[in-house]
Coordinates of C-alpha atoms in Angstrom, one line a residue:
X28 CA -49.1 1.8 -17.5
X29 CA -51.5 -0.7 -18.1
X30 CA -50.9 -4.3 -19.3
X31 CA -53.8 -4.7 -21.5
X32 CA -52.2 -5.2 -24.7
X33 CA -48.3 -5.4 -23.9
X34 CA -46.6 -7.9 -26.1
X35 CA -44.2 -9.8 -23.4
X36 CA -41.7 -12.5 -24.2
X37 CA -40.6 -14.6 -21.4
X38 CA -37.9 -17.6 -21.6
X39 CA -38.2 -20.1 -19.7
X40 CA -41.8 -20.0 -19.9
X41 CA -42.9 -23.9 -19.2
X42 CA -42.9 -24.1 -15.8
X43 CA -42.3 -22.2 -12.3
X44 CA -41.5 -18.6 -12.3
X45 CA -42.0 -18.2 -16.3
X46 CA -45.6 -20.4 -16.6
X47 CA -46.8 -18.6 -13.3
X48 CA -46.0 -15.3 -15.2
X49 CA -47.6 -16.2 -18.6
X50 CA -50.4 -16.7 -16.5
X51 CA -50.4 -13.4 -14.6
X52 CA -49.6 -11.6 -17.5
X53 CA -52.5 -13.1 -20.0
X54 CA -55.1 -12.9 -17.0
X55 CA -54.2 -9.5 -17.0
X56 CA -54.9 -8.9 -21.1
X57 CA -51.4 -9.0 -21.8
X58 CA -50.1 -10.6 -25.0
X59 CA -47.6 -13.2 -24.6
X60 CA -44.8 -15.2 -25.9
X61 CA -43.1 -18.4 -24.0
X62 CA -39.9 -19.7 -24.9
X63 CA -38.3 -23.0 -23.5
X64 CA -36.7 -25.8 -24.9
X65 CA -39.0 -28.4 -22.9
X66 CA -42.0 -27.9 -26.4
X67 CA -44.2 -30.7 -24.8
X68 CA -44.6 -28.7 -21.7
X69 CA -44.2 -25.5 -23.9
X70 CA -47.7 -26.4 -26.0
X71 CA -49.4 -27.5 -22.4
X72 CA -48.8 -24.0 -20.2
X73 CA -49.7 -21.9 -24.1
X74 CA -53.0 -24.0 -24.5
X75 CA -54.2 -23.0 -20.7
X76 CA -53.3 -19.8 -21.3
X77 CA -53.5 -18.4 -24.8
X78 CA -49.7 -17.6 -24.8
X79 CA -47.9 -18.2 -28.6
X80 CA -45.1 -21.2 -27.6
X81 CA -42.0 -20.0 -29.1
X82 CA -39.8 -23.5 -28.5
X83 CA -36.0 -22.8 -28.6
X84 CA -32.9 -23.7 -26.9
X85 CA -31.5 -20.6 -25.7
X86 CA -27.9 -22.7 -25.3
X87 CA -27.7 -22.5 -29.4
X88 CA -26.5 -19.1 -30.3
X89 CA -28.1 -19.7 -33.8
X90 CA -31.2 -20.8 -32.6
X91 CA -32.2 -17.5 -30.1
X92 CA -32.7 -14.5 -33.0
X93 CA -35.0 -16.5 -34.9
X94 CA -36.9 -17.7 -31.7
X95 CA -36.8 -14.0 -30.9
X96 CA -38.1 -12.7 -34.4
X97 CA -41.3 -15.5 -34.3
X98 CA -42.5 -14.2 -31.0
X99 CA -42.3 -10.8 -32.5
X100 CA -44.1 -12.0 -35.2
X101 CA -46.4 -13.6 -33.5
X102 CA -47.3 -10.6 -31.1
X103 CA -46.7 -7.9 -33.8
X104 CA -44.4 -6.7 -31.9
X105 CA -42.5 -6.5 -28.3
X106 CA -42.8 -4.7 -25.8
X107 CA -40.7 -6.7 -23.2
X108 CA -38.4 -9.4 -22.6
X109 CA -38.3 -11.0 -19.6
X110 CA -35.2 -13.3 -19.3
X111 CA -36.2 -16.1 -16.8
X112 CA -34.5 -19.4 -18.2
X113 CA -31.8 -20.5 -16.0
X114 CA -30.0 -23.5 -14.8
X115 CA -29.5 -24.0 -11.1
X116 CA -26.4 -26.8 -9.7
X117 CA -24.8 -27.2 -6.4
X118 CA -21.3 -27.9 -6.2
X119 CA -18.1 -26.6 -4.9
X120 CA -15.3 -25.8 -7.4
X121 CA -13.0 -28.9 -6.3
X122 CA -16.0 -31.4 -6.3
X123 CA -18.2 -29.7 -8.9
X124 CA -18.9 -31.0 -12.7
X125 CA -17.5 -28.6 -15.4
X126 CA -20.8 -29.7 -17.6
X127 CA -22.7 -28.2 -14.8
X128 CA -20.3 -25.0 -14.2
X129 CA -21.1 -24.6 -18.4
X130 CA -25.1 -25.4 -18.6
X131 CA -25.7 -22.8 -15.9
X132 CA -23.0 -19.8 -17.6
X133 CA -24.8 -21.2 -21.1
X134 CA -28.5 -20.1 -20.0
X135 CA -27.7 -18.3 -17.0
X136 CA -25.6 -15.5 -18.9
X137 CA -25.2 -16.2 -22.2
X138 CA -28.6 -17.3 -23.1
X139 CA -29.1 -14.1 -21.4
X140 CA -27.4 -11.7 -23.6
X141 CA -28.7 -13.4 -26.6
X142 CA -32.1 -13.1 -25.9
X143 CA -31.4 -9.5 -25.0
X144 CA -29.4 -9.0 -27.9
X145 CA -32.1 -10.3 -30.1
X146 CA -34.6 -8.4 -28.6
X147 CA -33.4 -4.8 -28.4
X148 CA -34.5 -3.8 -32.2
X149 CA -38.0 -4.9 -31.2
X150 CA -38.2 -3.3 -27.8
X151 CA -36.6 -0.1 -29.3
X152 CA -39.4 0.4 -32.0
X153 CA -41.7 -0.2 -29.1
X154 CA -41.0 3.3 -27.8
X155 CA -41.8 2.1 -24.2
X156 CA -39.0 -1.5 -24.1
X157 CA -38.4 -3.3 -21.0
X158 CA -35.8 -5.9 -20.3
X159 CA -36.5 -7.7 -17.0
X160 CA -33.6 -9.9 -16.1
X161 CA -34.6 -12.6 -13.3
X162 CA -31.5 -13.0 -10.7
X163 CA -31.3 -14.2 -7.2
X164 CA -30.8 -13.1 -4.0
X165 CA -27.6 -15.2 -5.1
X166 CA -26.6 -12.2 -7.2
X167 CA -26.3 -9.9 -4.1
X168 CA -24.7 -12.2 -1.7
X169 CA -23.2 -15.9 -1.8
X170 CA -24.9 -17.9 0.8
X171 CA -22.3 -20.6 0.9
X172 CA -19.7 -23.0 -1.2
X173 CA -22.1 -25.3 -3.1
X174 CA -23.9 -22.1 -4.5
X175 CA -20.5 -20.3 -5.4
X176 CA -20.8 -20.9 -9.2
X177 CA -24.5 -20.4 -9.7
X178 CA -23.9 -17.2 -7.8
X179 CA -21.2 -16.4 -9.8
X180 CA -23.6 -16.7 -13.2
X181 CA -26.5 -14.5 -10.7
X182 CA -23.9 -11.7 -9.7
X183 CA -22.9 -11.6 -13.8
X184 CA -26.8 -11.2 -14.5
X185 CA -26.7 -8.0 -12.4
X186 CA -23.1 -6.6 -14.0
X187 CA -24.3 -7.0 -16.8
X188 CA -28.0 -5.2 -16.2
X189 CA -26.1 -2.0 -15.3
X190 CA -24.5 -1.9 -18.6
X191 CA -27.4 -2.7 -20.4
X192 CA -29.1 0.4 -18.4
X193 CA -26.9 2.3 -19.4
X194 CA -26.4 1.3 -22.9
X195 CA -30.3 1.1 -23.4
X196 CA -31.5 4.8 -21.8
X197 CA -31.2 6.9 -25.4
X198 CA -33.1 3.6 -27.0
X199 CA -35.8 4.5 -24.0
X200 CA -35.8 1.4 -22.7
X201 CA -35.5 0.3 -18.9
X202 CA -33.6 -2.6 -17.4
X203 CA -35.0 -4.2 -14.1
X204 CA -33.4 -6.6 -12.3
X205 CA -35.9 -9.3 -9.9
X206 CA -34.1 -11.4 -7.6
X207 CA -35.9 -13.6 -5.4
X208 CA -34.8 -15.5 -2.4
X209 CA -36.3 -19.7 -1.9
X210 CA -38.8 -20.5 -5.0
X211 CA -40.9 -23.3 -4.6
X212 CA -39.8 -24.8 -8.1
X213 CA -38.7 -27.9 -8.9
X214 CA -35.4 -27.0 -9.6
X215 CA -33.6 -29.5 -7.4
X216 CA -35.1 -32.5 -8.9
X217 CA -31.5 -33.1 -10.6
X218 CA -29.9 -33.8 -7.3
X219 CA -28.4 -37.2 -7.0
X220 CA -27.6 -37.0 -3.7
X221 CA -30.7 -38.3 -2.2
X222 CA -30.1 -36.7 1.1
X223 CA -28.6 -33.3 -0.4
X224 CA -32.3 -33.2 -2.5
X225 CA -34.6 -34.1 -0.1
X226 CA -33.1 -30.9 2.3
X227 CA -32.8 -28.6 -0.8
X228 CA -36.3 -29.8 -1.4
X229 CA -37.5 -29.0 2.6
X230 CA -35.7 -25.6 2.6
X231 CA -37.5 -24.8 -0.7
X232 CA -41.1 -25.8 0.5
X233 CA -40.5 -24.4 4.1
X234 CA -39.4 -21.0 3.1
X235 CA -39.7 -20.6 -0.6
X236 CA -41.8 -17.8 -2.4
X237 CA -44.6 -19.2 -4.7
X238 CA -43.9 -18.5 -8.2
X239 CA -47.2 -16.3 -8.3
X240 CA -45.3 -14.2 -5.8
X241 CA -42.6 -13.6 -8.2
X242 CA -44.9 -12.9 -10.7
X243 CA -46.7 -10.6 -9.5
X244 CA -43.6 -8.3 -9.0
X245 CA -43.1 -8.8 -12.8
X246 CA -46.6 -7.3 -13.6
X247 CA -45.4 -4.0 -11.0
X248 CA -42.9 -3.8 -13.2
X249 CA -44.5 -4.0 -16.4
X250 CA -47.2 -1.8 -14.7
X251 CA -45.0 1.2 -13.7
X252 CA -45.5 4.7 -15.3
X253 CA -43.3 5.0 -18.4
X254 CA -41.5 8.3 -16.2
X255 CA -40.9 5.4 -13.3
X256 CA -37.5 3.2 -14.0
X257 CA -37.6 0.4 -11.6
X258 CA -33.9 -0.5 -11.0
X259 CA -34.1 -3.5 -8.7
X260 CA -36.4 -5.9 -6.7
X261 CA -35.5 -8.1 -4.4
X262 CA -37.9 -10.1 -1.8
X263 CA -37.9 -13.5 0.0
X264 CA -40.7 -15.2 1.6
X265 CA -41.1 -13.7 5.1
X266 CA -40.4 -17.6 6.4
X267 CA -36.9 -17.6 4.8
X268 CA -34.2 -16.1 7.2
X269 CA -32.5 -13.0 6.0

C-alpha cells in the first residue's frame, strides 16, 4: 500500500522516534498529525515538515478525544494511529518514586488506550485502520530491577495489543506492535544520578538504534498490502547485545 496520501497521527511527535517518523512519513507524501504536550517543540518539528501540530496532554483523559477529533479534522480523516508517547524511569520498587511509577502507567498505558479509544471511529470509516503501538524490547523480556516498572507499563502495551487485534478484526483494522531495543533519544536526561545518566547515556549512544531506524519500520508497516497483518516487530541495533 502506498503512503502517498495516508492520514497518520502520531503522539509523541516532538522529538525522537515520533519527529523522526513525521519526517519519514511526510517525505514519503503521507499526511500527518503530531501530538505532544511539549507545543513549542510541537510548532518547530510541524514547520520543518508540514505535519498539523495537534498539542495535548495525553495524561488528561478529557483532553485526548478532542486532540483526536482536530487531527482528524485536520487530515480529513485517519487512517492510522501510531501511539509513541511514553515516559521512561529507572528505579527499583523499594527505592523508586510513586510519581514516576504513575507518569509512566499515565502515558505509557493509559494515554495509550485513550488515544486508541479516540481513534477507532476514525480508523474504522477509513476502511483500511491501523493502530501501531510503540513497545520495547522491555515488553518481551525485563532486562533487570531498575527497568521492572517501565517494563511492566511495555509488557501491558503488548496485552493489551492482542485484545485490541482481536477486538478490532470485524472493524478491519490491524494492530502492530514495534518494539525496539537501545534508542539514541534523550530520554535519560531526567536522571539525577549523575553517574547512573552518564552510563544510561553511553549504553544509549554505543548501542542504540537511530530513531530513523525505528521509523522506517513504521513506514513497512504502513506500507504492507491491506491482505498483510503485521503482528509484531522487534529489532535492536546490531551493536547492542541480545
Amino acid at each position: 500500500m502506498a503512503l502517498s496520501a495516508r492520514k497518520v497521527l502520531i503522539t509523541g511527535g516532538s522529538a525522537g522516534i515520533g519527529e523522526a517518523t513525521a519526517r519519514a512519513l511526510t517525505d514519503r507524501g503521507a499526511h500527518v498529525a503530531v501530538l505532544a504536550r511539549d507545543s513549542e517543540r510541537l510548532r518547530a518539528v510541524a514547520r520543518e515538515t508540514g505535519a498539523r501540530p495537534v498539542p495535548a496532554d495525553l495524561r488528561d483523559p478529557d483532553a485526548v478525544p478532542r486532540a483526536v477529533e482536530a487531527a482528524a479534522d485536520a487530515l480529513g480523516g485517519l487512517d492510522a494511529l501510531v501511539n509513541n508517547a511514553g515516559s521512561f524511569r529507572l528505579g527499583t520498587v523499594h527505592d523508586g518514586r510513586p510519581a514516576d511509577w504513575r507518569e509512566m502507567v499515565e502515558l505509557n498505558v493509559l494515554g495509550l488506550l485513550a488515544a486508541s479509544q479516540a481513534a477507532i471511529p476514525f480508523l474504522t470509516r477509513s476502511g483500511s485502520g491501523q493502530l501501531i503501538n510503540i513497545s520495547s524490547m522491555s515488553g518481551r523480556r525485563t532486562p533487570g530491577a531498575v527497568t521492572g516498572v517501565y517494563a511492566g507499563t511495555k509488557h501491558a502495551v503488548h496485552a493489551i495489543s492482542d485484545g485490541l487485534r482481536d477486538e478490532l478484526h470485524d472493524r478491519g483494522i490491524r494492530v502492530t506492535v514495534l518494539s525496539p531495543g537501545m534508542v539514541l533519544t534523550n530520554r535519560g536526561a531526567y536522571i539525577t544520578d549523575p553517574q547512573v545518566r552518564e552510563t544510561t547515556a553511553r549504553w544509549h549512544q554505543e548501542q542504540g538504534l537511530d530513531p530513523a531506524d525505528v521509523a522506517a519500520q513504521v513506514c513497512h508497516v504502513l506500507a504492507a498490502p491491506p491482505d498483510v497483518h503485521l503482528v509484531e516487530i522487534a529489532l535492536i541495533s546490531a551493536r547492542q547485545a541480545p
